[in-house]
mmCIF file of C-alpha atoms in Angstrom:
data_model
loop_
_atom_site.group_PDB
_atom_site.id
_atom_site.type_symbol
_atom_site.label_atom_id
_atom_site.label_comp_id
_atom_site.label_asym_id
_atom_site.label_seq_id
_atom_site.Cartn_x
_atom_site.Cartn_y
_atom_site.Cartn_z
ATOM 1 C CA UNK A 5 0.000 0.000 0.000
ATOM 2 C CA UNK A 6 2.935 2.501 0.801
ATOM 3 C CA UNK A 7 4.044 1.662 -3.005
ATOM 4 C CA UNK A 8 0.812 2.846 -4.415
ATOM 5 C CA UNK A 9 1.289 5.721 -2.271
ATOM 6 C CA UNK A 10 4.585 6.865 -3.042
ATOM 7 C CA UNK A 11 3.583 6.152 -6.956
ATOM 8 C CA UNK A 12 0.556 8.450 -6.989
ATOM 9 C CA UNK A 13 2.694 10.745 -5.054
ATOM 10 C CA UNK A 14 5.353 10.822 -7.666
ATOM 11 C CA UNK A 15 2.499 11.392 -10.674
ATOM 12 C CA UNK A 16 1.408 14.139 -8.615
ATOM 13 C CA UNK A 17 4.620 16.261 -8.257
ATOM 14 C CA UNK A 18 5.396 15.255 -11.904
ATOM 15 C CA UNK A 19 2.193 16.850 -13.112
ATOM 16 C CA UNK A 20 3.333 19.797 -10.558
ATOM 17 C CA UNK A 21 5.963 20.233 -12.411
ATOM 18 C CA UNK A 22 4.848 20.333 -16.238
ATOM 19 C CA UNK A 23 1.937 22.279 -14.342
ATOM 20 C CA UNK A 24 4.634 24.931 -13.106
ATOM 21 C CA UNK A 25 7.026 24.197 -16.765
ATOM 22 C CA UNK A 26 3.780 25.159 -19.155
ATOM 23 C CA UNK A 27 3.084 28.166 -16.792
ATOM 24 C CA UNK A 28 6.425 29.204 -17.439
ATOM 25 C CA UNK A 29 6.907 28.926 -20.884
ATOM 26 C CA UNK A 30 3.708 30.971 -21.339
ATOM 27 C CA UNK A 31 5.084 33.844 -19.450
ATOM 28 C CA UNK A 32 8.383 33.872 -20.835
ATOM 29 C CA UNK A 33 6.614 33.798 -24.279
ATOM 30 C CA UNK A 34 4.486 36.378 -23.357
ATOM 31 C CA UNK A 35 7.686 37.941 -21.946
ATOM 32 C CA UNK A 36 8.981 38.022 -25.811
ATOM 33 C CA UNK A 37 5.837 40.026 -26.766
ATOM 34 C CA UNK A 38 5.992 42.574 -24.013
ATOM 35 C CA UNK A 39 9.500 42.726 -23.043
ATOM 36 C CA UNK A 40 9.187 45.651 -20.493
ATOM 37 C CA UNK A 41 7.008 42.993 -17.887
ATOM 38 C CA UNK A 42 7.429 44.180 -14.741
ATOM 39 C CA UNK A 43 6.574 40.763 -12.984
ATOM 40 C CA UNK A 44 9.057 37.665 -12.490
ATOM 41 C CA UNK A 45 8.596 34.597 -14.688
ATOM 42 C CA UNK A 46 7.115 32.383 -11.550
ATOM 43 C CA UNK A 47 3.929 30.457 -10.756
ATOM 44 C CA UNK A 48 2.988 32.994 -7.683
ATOM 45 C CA UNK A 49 3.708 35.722 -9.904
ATOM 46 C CA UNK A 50 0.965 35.275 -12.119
ATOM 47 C CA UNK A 51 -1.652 34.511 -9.836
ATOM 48 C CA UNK A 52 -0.839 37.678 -8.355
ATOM 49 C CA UNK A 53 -1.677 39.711 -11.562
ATOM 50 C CA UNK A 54 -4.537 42.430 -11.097
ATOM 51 C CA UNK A 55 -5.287 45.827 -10.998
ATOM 52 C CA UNK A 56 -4.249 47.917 -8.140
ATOM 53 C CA UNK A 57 -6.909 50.365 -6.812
ATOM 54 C CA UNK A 58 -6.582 54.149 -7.458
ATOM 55 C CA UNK A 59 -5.092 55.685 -4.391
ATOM 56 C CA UNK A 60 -6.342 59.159 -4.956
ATOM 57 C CA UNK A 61 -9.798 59.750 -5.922
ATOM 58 C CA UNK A 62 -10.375 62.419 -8.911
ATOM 59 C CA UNK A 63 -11.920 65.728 -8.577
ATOM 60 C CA UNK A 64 -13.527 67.427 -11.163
ATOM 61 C CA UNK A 65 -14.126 71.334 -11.102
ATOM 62 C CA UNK A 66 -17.148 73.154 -13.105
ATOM 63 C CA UNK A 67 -16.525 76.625 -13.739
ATOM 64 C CA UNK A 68 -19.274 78.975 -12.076
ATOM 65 C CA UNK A 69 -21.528 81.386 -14.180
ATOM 66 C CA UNK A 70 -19.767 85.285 -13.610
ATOM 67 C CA UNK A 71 -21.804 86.832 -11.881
ATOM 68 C CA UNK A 72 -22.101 90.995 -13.344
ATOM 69 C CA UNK A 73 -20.351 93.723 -11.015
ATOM 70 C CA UNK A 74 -22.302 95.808 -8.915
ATOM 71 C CA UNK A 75 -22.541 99.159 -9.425
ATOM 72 C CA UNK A 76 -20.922 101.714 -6.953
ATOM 73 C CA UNK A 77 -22.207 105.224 -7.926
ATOM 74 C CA UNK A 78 -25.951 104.971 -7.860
ATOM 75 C CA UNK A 79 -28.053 105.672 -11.264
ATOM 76 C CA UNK A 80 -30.408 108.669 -11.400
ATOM 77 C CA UNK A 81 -32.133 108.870 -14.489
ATOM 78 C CA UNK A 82 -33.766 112.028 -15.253
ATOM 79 C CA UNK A 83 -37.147 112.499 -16.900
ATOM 80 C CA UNK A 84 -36.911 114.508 -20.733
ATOM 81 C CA UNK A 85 -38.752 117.342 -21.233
ATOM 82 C CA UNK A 86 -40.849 117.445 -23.978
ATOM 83 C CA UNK A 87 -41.822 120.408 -26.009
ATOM 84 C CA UNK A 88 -45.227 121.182 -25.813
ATOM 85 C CA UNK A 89 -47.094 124.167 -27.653
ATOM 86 C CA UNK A 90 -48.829 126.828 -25.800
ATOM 87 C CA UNK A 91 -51.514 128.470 -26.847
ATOM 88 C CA UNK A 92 -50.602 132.604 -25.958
ATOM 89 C CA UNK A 93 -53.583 133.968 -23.539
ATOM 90 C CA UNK A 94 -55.354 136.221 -25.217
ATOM 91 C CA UNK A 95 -54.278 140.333 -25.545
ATOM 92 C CA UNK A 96 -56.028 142.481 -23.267
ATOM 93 C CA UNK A 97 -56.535 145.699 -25.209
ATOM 94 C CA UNK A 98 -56.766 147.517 -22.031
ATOM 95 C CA UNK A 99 -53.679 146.233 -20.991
ATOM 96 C CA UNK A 100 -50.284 148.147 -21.819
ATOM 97 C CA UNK A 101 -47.926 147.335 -24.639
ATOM 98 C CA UNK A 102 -45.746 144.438 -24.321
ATOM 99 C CA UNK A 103 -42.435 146.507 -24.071
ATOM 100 C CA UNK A 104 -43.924 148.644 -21.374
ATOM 101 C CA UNK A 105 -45.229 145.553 -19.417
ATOM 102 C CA UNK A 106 -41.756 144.140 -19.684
ATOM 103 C CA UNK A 107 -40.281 147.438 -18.842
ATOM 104 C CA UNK A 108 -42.689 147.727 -15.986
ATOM 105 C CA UNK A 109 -41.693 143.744 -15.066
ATOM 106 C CA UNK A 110 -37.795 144.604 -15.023
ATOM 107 C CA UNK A 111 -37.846 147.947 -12.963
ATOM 108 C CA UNK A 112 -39.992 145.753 -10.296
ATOM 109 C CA UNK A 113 -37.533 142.810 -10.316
ATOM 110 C CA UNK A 114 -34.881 145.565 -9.949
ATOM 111 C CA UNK A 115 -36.511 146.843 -6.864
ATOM 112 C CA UNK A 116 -37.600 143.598 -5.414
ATOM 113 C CA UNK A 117 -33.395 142.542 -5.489
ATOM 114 C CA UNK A 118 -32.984 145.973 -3.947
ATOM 115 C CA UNK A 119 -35.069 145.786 -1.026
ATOM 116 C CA UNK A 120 -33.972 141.974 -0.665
ATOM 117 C CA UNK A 121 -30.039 142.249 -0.810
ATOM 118 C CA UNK A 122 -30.497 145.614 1.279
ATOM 119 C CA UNK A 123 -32.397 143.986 3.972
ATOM 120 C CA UNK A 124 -29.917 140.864 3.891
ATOM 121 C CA UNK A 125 -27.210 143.490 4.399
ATOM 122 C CA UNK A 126 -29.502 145.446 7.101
ATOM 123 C CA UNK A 127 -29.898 142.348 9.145
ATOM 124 C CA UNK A 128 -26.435 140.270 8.713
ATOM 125 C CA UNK A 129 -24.248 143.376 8.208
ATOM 126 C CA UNK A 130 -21.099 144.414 6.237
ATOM 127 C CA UNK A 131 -18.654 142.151 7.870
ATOM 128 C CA UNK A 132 -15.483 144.615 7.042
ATOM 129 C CA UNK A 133 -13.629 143.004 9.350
ATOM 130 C CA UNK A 134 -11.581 140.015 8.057
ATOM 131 C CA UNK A 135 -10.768 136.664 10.226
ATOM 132 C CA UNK A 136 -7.567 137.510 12.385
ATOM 133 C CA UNK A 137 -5.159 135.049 13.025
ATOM 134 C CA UNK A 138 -4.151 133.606 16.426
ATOM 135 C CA UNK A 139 -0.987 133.779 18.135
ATOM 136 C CA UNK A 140 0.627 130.018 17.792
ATOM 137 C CA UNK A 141 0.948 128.889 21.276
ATOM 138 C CA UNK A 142 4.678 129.143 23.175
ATOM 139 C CA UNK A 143 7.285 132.029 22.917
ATOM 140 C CA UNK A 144 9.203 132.909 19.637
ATOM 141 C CA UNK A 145 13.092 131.944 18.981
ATOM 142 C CA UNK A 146 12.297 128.956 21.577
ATOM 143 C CA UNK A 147 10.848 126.064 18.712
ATOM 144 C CA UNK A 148 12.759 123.174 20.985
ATOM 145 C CA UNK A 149 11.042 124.632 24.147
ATOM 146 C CA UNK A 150 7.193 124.543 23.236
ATOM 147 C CA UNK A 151 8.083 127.707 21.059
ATOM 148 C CA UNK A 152 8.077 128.409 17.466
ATOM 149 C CA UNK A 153 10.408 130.133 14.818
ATOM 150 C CA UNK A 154 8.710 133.601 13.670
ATOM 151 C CA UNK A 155 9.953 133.766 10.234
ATOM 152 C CA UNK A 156 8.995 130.198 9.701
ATOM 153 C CA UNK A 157 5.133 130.685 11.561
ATOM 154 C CA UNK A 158 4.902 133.757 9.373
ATOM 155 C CA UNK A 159 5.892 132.045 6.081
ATOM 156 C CA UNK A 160 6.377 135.337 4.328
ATOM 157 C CA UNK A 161 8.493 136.185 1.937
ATOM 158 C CA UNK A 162 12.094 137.597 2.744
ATOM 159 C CA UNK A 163 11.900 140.992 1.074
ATOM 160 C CA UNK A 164 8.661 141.726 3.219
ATOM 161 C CA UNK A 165 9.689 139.738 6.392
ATOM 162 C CA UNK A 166 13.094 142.028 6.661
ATOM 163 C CA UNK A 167 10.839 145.165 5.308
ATOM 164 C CA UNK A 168 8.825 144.945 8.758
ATOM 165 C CA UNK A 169 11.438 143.929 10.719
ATOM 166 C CA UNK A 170 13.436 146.880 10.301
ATOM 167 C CA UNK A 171 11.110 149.042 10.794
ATOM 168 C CA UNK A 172 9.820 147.524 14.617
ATOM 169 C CA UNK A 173 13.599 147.803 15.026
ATOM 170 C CA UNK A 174 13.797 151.334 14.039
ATOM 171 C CA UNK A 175 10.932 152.354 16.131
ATOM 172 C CA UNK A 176 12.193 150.249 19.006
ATOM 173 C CA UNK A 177 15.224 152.285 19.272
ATOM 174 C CA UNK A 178 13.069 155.184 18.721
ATOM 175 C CA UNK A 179 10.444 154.753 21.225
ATOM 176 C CA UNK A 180 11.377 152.176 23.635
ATOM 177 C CA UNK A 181 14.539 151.973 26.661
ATOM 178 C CA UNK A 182 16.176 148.967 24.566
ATOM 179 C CA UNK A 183 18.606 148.150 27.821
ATOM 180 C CA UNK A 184 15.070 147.105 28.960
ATOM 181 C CA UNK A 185 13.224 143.619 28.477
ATOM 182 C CA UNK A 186 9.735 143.647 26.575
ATOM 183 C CA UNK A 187 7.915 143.124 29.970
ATOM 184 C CA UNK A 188 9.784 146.013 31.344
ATOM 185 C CA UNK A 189 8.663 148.607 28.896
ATOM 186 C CA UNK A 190 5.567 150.935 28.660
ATOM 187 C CA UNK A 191 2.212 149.340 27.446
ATOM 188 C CA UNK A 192 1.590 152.663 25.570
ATOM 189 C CA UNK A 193 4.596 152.759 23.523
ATOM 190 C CA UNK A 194 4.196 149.281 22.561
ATOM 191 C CA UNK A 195 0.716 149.800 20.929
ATOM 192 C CA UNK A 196 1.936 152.621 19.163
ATOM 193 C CA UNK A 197 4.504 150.673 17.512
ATOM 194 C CA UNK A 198 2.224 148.300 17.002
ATOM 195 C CA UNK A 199 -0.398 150.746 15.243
ATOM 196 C CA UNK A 200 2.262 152.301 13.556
ATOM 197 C CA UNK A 201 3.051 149.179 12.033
ATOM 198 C CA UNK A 202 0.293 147.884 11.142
ATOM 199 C CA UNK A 203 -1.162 151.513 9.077
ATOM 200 C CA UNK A 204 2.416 150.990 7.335
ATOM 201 C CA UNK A 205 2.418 147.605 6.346
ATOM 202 C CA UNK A 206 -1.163 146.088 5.192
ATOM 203 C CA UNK A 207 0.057 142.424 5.260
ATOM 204 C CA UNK A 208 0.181 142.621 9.431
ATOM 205 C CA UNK A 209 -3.592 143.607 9.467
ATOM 206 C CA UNK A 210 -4.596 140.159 9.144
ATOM 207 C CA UNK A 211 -3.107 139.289 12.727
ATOM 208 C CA UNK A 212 -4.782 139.078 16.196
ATOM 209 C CA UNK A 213 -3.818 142.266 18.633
ATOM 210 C CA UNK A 214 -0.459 142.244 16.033
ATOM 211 C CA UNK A 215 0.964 139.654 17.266
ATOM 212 C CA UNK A 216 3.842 139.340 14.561
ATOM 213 C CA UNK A 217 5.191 142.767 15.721
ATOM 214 C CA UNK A 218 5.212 142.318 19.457
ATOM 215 C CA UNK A 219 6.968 139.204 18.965
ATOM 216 C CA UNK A 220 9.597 141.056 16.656
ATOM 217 C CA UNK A 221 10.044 143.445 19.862
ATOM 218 C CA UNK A 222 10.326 140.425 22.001
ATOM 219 C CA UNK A 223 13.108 139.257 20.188
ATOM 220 C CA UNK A 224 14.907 142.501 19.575
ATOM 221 C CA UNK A 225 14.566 143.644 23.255
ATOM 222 C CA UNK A 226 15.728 140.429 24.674
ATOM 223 C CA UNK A 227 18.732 140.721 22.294
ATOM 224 C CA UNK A 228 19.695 144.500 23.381
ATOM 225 C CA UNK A 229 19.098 143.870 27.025
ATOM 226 C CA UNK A 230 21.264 141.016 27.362
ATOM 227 C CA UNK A 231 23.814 142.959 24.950
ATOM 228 C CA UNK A 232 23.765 146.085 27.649
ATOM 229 C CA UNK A 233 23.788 143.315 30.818
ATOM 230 C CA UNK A 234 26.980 142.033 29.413
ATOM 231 C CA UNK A 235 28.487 145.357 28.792
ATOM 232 C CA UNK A 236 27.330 146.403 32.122
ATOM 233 C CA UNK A 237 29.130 143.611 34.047
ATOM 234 C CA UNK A 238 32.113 144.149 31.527
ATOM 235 C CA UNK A 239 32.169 147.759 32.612
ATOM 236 C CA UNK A 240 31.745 146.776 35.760
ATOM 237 C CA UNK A 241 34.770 143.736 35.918
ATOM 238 C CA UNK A 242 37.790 146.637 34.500
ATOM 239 C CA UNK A 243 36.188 149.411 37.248
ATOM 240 C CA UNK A 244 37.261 146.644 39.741
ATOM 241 C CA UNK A 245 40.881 145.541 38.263
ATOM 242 C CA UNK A 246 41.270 149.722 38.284
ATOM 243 C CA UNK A 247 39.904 149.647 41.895
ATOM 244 C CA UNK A 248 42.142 146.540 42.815
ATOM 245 C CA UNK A 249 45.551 148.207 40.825
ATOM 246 C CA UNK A 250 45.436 152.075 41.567
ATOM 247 C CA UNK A 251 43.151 151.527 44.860
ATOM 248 C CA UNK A 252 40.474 154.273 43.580
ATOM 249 C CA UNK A 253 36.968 153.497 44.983
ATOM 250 C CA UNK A 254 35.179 154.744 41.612
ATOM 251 C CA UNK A 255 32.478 152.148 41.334
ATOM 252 C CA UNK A 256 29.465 153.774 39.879
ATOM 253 C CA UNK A 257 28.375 151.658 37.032
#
């Protein structure tokens, strides 16, 4: 019985084996056909032939319908006038003449723009006066300490700005005590520089209380002050080196 066995055993692996030869040869002839086969030439190889699934599924766009633009400045649409023919009312014969009725109709119209701008000006008034302008806030020749430069605040031009500045400084040598500060001077002599200034040059009328020109005397006064303070103490330093060399006590400054 183990004979039989063995026999039928050794048909089966036989046929196994032409099985696995014909397989083969079909592949490797199929191999001849398609030589770029990317699979070996075994039995397991070709039962494992098949389609791999897609990995990435496909997505398909549709292009939307454009929409039109809105519009940003709104549409008005104005009605058209049409012509239409009037029938003329009919002539009085009482009435006047059409050029004296139109006369008539102007010199009234005149009159009625009379009374109306005259009683506009009656009520509101002639406003002569013209918007001053205000004094920038701070001191002048202090624009890193809260103050501001004059010429620059001004903004005139150079020919003018030195036109009024010369002549403050002539009437501040005129008028004022220039080995005085601006606080230290007369109120009444500073208006009248001021005044003075301002019926000589037209372009300063424009300016609150005339602020450009007491600002000019600011400046000019604080110069000549500090100019006679220094001489002063100068004087005052070679009176002692005479004192301290000759021994004279001639100190009046």
């Amino acid at each position: 019985m183990s004979s039989n066995w063995s026999t039928k055993q050794h048909i089966l692996n036989k046929a196994t084996d032409e099985l696995k030869v014909a397989v083969a040869w079909f592949l490797r002839s199929d191999e001849q056909h398609s030589p770029t086969h990317p699979y070996p030439l075994t039995f397991t190889a070709s039962i494992m032939l098949r389609h791999l699934p897609l990995i990435t599924r496909r997505v398909e766009f549709t292009p939307l319908a454009r929409t039109p633009l809105p519009s940003i400045t709104a549409c008005r649409e104005f009605a058209i006038a049409r012509e239409q023919s009037v029938t003329p009312p009919p002539v009085d014969r009482g009435s006047p003449p059409l050029s004296e009725a139109s006369d008539a109709s102007d010199d009234s119209m005149h009159s009625d723009d009379d009374n109306i701008s005259g009683g506009a000006l009656d009520e509101e008034g002639v406003d002569d006066e013209v918007k001053t302008i205000p004094k920038p806030p701070g001191e002048p020749g202090r624009p890193k300490s809260g103050g501001y430069n004059l010429e620059q605040a001004l903004s005139w031009p150079d020919a003018i700005y030195q036109q009024v500045v010369n002549h403050v400084h002539r009437e501040a040598h005129r008028r004022l005590e220039t080995r005085k500060s601006f606080k230290n001077q007369k109120a009444e002599e500073i208006q009248a520089i001021c005044d003075a200034a301002v019926n000589d040059h037209s372009i300063l009328r424009v300016y609150e209380n005339a602020w450009p020109v007491r600002d000019m005397l600011k400046l000019r006064l604080k110069y000549t002050s500090e100019k006679a303070h220094r001489q002063r103490g100068k004087r005052m330093q070679q009176k002692l080196t005479r004192v301290v060399r000759d021994g004279s006590v001639d100190i009046d400054v």
